[in-house]
mmCIF file of C-alpha atoms in Angstrom:
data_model
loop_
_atom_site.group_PDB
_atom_site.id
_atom_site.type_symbol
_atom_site.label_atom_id
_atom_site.label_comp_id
_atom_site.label_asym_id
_atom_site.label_seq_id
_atom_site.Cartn_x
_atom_site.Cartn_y
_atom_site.Cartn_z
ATOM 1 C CA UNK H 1 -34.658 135.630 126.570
ATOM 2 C CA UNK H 2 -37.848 133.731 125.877
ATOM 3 C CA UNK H 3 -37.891 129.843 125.494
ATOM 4 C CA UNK H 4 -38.112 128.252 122.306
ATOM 5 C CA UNK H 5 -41.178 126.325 122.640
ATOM 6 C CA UNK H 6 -43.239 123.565 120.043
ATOM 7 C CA UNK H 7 -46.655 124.178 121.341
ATOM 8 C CA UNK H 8 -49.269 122.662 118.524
ATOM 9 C CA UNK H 9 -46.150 120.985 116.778
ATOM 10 C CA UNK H 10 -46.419 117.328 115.720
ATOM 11 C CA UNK H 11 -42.611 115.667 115.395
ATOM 12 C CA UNK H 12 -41.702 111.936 114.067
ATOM 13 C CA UNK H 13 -38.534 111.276 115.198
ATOM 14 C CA UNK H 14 -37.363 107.607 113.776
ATOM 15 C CA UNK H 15 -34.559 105.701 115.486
ATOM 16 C CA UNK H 16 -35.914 107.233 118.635
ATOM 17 C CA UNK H 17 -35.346 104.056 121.143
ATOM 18 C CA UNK H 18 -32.216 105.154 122.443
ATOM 19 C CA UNK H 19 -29.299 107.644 121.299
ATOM 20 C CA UNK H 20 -29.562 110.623 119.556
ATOM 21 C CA UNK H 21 -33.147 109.633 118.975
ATOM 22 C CA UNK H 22 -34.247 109.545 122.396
ATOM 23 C CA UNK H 23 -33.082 112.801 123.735
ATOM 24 C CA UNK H 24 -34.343 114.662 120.184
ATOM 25 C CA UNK H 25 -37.632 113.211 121.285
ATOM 26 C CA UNK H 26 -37.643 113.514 124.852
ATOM 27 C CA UNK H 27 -36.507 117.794 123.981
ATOM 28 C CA UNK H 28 -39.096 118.640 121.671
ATOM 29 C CA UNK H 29 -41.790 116.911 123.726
ATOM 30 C CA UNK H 30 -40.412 118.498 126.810
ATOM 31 C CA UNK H 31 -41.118 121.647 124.704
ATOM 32 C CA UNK H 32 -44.303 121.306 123.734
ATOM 33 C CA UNK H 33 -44.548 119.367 120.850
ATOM 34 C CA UNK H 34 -46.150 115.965 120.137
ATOM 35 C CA UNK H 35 -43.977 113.458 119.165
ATOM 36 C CA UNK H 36 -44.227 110.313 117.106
ATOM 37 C CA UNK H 37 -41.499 107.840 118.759
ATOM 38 C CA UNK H 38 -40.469 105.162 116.429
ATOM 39 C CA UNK H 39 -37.494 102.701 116.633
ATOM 40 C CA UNK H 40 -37.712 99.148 115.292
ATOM 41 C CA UNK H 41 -36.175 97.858 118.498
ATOM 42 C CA UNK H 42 -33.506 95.631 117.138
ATOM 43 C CA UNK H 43 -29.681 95.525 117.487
ATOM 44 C CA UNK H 44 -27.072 98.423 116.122
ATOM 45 C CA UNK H 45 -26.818 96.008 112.600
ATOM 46 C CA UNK H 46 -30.322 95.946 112.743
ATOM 47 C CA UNK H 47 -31.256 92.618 113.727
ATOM 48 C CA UNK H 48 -34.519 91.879 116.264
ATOM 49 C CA UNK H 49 -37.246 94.000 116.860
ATOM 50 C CA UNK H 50 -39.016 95.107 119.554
ATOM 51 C CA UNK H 51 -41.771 97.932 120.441
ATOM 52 C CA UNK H 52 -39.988 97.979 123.999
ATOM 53 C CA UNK H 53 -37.378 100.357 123.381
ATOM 54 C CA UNK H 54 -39.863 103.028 121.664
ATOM 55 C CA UNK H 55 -42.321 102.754 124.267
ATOM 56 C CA UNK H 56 -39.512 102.771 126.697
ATOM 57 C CA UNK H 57 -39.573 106.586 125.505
ATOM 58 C CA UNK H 58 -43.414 107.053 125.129
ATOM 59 C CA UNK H 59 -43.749 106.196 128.866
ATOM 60 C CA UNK H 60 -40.720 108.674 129.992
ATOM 61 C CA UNK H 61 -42.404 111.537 128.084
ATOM 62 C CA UNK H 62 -45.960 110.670 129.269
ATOM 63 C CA UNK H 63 -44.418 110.667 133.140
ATOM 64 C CA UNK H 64 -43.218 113.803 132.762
ATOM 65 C CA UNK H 65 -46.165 115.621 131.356
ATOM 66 C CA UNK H 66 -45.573 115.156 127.634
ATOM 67 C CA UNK H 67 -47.703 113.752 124.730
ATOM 68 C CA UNK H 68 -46.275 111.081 122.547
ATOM 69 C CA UNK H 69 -46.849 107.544 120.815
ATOM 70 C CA UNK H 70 -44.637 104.912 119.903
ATOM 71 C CA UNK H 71 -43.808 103.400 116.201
ATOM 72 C CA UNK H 72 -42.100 100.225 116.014
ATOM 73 C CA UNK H 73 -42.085 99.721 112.187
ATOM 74 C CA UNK H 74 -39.389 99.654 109.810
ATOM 75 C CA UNK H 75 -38.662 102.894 107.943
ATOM 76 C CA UNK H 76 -36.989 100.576 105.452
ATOM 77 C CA UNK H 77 -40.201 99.721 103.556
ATOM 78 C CA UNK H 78 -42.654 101.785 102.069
ATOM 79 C CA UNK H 79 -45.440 100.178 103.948
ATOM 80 C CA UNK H 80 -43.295 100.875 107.153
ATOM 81 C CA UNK H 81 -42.404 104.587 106.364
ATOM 82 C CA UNK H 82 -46.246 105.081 105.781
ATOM 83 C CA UNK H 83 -47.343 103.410 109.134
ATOM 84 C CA UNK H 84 -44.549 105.618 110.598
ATOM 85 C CA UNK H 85 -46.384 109.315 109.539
ATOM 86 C CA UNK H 86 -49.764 107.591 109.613
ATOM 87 C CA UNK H 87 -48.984 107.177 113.017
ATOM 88 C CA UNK H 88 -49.124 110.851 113.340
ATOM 89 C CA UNK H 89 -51.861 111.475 111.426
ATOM 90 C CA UNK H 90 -53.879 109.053 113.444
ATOM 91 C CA UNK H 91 -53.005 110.293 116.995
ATOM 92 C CA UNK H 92 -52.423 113.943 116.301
ATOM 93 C CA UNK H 93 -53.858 114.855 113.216
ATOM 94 C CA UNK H 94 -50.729 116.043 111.015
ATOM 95 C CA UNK H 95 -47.425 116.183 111.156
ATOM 96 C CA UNK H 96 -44.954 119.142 110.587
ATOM 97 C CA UNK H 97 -41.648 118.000 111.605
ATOM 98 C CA UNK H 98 -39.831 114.607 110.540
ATOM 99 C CA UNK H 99 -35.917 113.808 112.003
ATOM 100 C CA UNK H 100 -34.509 110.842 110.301
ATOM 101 C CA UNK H 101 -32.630 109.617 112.611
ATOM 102 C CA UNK H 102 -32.787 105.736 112.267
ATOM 103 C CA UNK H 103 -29.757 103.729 111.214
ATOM 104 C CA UNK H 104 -27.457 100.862 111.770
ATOM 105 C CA UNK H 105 -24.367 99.533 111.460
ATOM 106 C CA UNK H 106 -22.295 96.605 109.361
ATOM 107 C CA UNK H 107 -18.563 98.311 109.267
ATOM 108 C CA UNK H 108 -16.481 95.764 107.763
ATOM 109 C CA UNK H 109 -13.560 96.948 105.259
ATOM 110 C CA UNK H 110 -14.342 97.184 101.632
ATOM 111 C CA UNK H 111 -12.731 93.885 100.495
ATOM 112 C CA UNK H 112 -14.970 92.035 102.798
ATOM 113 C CA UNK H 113 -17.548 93.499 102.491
ATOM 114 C CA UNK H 114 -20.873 91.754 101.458
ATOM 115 C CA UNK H 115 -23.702 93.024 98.994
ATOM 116 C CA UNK H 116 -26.059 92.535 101.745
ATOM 117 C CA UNK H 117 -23.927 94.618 104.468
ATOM 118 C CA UNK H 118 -23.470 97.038 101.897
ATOM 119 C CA UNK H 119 -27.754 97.149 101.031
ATOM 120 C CA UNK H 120 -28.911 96.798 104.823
ATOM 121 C CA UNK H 121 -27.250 100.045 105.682
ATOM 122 C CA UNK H 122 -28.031 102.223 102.542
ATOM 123 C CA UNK H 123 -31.587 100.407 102.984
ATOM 124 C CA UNK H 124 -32.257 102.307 106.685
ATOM 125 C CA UNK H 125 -30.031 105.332 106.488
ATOM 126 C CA UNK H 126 -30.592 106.910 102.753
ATOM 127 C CA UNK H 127 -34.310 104.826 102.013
ATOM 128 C CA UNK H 128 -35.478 105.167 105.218
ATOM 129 C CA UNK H 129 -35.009 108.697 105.288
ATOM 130 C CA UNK H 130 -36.563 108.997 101.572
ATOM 131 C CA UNK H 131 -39.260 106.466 102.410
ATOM 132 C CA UNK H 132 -40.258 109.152 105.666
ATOM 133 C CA UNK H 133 -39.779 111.856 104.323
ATOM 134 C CA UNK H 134 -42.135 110.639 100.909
ATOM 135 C CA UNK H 135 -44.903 110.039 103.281
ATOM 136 C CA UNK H 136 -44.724 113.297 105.157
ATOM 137 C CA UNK H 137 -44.274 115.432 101.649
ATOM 138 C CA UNK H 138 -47.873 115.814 100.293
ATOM 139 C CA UNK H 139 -48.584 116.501 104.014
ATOM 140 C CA UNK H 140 -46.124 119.537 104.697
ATOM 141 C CA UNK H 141 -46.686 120.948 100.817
ATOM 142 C CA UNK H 142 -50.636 120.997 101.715
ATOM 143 C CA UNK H 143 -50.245 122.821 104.769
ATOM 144 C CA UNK H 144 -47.343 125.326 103.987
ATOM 145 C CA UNK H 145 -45.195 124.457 106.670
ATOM 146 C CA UNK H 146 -42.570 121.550 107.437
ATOM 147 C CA UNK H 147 -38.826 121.077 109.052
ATOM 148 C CA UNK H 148 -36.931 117.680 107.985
ATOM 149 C CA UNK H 149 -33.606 117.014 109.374
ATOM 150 C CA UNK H 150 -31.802 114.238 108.292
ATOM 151 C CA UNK H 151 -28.591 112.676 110.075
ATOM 152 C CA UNK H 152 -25.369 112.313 107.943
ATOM 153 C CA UNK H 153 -22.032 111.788 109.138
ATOM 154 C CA UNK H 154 -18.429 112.922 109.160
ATOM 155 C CA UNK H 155 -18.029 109.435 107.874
ATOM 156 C CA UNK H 156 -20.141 110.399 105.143
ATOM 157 C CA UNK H 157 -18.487 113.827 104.413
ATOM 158 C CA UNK H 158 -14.427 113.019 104.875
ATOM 159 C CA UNK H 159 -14.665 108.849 104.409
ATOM 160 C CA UNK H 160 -14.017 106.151 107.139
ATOM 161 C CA UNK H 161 -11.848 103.404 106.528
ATOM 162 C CA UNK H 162 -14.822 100.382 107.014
ATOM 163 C CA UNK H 163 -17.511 102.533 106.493
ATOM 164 C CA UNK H 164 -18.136 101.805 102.594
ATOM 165 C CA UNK H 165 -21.797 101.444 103.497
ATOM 166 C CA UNK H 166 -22.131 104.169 106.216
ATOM 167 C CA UNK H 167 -19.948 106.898 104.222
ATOM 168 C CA UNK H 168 -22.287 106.056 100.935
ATOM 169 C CA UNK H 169 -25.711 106.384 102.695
ATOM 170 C CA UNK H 170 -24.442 109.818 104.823
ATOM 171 C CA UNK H 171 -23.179 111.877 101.711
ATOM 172 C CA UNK H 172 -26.059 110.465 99.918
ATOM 173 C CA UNK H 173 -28.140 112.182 102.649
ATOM 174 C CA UNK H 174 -26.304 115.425 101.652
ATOM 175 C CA UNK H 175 -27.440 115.526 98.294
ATOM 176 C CA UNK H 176 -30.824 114.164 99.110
ATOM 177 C CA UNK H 177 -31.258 117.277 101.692
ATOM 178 C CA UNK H 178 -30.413 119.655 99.315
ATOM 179 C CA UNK H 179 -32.485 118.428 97.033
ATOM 180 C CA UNK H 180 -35.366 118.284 99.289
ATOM 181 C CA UNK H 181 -34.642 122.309 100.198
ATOM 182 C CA UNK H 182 -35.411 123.229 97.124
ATOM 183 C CA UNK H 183 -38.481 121.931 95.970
ATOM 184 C CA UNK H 184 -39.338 122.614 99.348
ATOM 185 C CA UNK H 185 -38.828 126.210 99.567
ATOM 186 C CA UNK H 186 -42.068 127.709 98.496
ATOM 187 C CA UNK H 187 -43.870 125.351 100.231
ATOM 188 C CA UNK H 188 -42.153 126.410 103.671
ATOM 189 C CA UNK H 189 -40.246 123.109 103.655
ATOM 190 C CA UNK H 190 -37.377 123.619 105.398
ATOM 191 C CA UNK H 191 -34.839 120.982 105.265
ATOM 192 C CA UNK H 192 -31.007 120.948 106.963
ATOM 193 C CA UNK H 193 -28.633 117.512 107.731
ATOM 194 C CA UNK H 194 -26.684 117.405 110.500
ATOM 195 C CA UNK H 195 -22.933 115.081 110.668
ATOM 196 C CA UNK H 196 -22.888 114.840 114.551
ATOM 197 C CA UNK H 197 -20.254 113.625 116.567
ATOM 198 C CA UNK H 198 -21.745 112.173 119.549
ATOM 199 C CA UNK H 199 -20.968 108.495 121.887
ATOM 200 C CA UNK H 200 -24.119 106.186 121.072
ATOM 201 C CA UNK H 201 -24.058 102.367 120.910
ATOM 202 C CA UNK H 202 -23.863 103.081 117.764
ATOM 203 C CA UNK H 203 -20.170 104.848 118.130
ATOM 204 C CA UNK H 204 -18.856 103.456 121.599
ATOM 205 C CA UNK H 205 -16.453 101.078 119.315
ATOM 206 C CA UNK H 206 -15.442 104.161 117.621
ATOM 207 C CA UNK H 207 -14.523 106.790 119.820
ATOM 208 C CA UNK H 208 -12.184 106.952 122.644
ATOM 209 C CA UNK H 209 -13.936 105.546 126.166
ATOM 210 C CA UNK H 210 -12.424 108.990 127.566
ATOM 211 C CA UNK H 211 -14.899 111.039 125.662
ATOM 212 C CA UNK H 212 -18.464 109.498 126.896
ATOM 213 C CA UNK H 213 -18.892 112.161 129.094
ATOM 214 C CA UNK H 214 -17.832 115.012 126.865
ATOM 215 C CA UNK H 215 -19.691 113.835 123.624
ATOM 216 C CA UNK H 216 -22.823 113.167 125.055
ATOM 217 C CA UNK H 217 -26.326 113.341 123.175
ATOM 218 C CA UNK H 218 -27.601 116.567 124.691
ATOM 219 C CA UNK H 219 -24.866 117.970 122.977
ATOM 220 C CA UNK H 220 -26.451 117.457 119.741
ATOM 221 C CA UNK H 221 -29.978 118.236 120.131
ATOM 222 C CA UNK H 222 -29.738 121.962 120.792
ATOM 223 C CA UNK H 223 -28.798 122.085 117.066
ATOM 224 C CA UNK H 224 -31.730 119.687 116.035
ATOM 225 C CA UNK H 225 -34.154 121.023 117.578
ATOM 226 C CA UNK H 226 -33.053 124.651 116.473
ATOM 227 C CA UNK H 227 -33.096 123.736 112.489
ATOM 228 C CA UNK H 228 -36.623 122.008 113.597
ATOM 229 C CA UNK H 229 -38.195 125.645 114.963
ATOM 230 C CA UNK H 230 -40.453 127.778 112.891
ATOM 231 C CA UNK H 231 -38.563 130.504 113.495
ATOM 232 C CA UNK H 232 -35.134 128.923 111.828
ATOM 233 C CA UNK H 233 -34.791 130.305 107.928
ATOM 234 C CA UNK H 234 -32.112 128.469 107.196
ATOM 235 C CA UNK H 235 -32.420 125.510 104.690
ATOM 236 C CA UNK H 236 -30.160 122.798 102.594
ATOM 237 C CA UNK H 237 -27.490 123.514 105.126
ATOM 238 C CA UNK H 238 -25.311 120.537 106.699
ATOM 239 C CA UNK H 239 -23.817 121.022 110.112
ATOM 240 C CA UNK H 240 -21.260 119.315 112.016
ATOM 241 C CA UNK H 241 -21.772 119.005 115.760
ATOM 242 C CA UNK H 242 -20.618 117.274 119.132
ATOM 243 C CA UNK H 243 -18.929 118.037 122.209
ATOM 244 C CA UNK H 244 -20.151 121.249 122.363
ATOM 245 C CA UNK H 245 -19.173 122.461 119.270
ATOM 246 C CA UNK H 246 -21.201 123.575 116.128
ATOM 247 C CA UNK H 247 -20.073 124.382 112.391
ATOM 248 C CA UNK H 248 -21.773 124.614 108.722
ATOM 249 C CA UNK H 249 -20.115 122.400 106.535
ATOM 250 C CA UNK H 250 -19.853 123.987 102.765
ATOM 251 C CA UNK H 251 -19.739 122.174 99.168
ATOM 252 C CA UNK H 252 -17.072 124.417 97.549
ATOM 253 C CA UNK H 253 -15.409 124.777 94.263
ATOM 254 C CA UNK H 254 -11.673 126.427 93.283
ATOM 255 C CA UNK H 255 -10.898 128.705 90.725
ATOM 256 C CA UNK H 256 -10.421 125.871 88.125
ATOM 257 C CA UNK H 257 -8.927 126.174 84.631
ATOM 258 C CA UNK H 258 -10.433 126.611 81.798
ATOM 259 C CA UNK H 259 -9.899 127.324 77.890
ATOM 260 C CA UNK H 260 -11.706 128.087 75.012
ATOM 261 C CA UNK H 261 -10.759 125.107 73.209
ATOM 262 C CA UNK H 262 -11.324 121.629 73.304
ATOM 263 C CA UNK H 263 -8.940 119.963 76.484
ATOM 264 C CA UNK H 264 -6.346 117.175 75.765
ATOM 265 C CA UNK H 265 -4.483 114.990 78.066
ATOM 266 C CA UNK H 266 -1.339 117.672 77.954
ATOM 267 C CA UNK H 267 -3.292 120.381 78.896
ATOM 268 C CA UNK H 268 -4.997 118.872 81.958
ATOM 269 C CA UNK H 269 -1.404 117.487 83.147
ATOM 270 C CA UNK H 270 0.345 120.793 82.269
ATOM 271 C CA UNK H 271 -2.611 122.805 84.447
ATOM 272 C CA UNK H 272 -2.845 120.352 86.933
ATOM 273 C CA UNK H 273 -1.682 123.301 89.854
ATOM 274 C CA UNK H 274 -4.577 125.473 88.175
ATOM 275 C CA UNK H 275 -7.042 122.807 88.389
ATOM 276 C CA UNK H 276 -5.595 121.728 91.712
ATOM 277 C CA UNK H 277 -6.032 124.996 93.757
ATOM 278 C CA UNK H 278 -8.383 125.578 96.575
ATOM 279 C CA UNK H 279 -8.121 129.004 96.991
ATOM 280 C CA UNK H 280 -10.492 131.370 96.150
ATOM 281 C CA UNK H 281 -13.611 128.999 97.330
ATOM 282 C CA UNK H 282 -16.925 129.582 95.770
ATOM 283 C CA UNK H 283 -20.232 127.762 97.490
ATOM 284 C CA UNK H 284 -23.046 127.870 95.243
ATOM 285 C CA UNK H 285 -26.669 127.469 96.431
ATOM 286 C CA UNK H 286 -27.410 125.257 93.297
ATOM 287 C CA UNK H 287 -26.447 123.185 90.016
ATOM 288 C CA UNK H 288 -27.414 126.459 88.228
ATOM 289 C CA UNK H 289 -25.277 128.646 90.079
ATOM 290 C CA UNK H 290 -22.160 126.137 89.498
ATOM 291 C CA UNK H 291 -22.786 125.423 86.375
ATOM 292 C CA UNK H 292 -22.584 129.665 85.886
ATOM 293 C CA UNK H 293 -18.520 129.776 85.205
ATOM 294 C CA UNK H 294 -18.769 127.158 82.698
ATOM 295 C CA UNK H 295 -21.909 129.128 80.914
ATOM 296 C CA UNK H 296 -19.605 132.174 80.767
ATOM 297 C CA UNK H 297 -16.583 130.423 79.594
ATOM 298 C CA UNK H 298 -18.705 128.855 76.718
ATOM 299 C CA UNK H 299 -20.574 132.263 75.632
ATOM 300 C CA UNK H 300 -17.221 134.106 76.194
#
């Protein structure tokens, strides 16, 4: 079976100091590609900064035979998210892959919850990944060819009690990826999000001490760096992952109920099992294709 390689390939991989980051990074460059390393260097709530921890990752892929440069601005800001791909362009000449993978962390529970907790988080997670992403686009569309993966959350999919912040900016992600895979497409954009489940500073309050070992970061990167390939097709897809364990997560729709007049409060309460019911599923590839039954019922 031949090895996947990323020979010619020029990666930015944000939030790349330590984590899930770090070993995305230290895989593709181990592969072949040339990787932009950038991480702001501060604390999991995103306060500090420091170039150490991104050069901390430059030097490990230099040592063993790699090619790479570190990033320590803040994907935050436009100016930031700019320096970030001009980075690449600067060094390597282009760019074809971006991983949005920067993020932090201000759980608190909703009551308590601040404005600013609530901003600094959407600011990194859901901006940051536009802000990248906007810089690379004119890029990839000019050359025919890009992969963007973008890191959402089970948090963001199924809620998290304290996570009002987190849960917003990772289903936000969803929606954004989606987006991005279709005005991508005949461009040979590709672009797929990922919820992983994986022990990280950023998690290691989270999950259970006893599953360090089992939910480590190399579980997660096969899966990354896959979706990040020139050979992978796929695109707007969102995949959970951890511990060994991969699985596409759908947006579905149930049968419904529907009538050809106009609904009142009786009928919605008197339908409610109708309206309730998950079974069949339908996942539709666009707002076009869900908006279909509801074209049909109205032309009926």
């Amino acid at each position: 079976m031949s090895e996947l390689r990323y020979d010619g390939r020029v990666a930015v991989v944000t939030g790349a100091g330590h984590g899930l980051g770090r070993r995305h990074a230290l895989e593709l460059a181990a592969r072949g590609a040339k990787v932009v390393v950038n991480d702001l260097g501060g604390d999991r709530s995103g306060v500090g900064a420091s170039a150490g921890p991104a050069q901390e990752v430059v030097d490990e892929i230099k040592k063993n035979g790699g090619e790479a440069v570190a990033n320590p601005d803040n994907v935050a800001t436009p100016e930031g998210a700019q320096a970030v791909v001009q980075t690449a362009l600067d060094a390597f000449g282009k760019v074809d892959i971006v991983i949005n993978n920067a993020g932090i962390l201000r759980d608190k529970s909703f009551k308590n919850m601040s404005v600013e907790e609530f901003d600094a988080v959407i600011a990194v997670h859901l901006r940051g990944s536009f802000l990248v992403s906007s810089a690379a686009w004119s890029h990839l569309r000019e050359q025919g060819y890009g992969r963007i993966v973008n890191t959402s959350s089970p948090a963001g999919l199924f809620g998290n009690f304290g996570q009002a912040n987190y849960s917003t900016a990772k289903m936000g992600l969803v929606g954004f990826t989606k987006t991005l895979a279709q005005e991508g497409a005949k461009y040979n954009i590709k672009a797929n999000a990922i919820a992983p489940v994986a022990w990280t500073r950023m998690t290691e309050d989270l999950l259970p001490a006893d599953f360090a070992d089992k939910l480590g970061v190399d579980q997660v990167t096969p899966l990354v760096a896959w979706l990040v390939h020139e050979s992978n097709e796929d695109s707007g897809e969102v995949y959970t992952v951890g511990g060994g364990r991969i699985a596409k997560i759908f947006v579905a729709e149930g049968p419904g109920y529907g009538q050809n007049s106009t609904l009142s409060v009786e009928d919605v309460r008197d339908n409610w099992a109708a309206i309730s019911a998950n079974e069949p599923l339908t996942v539709f590839r666009n707002v076009g294709e869900q908006m279909g039954p509801l074209i049909q019922q109205l032309t009926s």
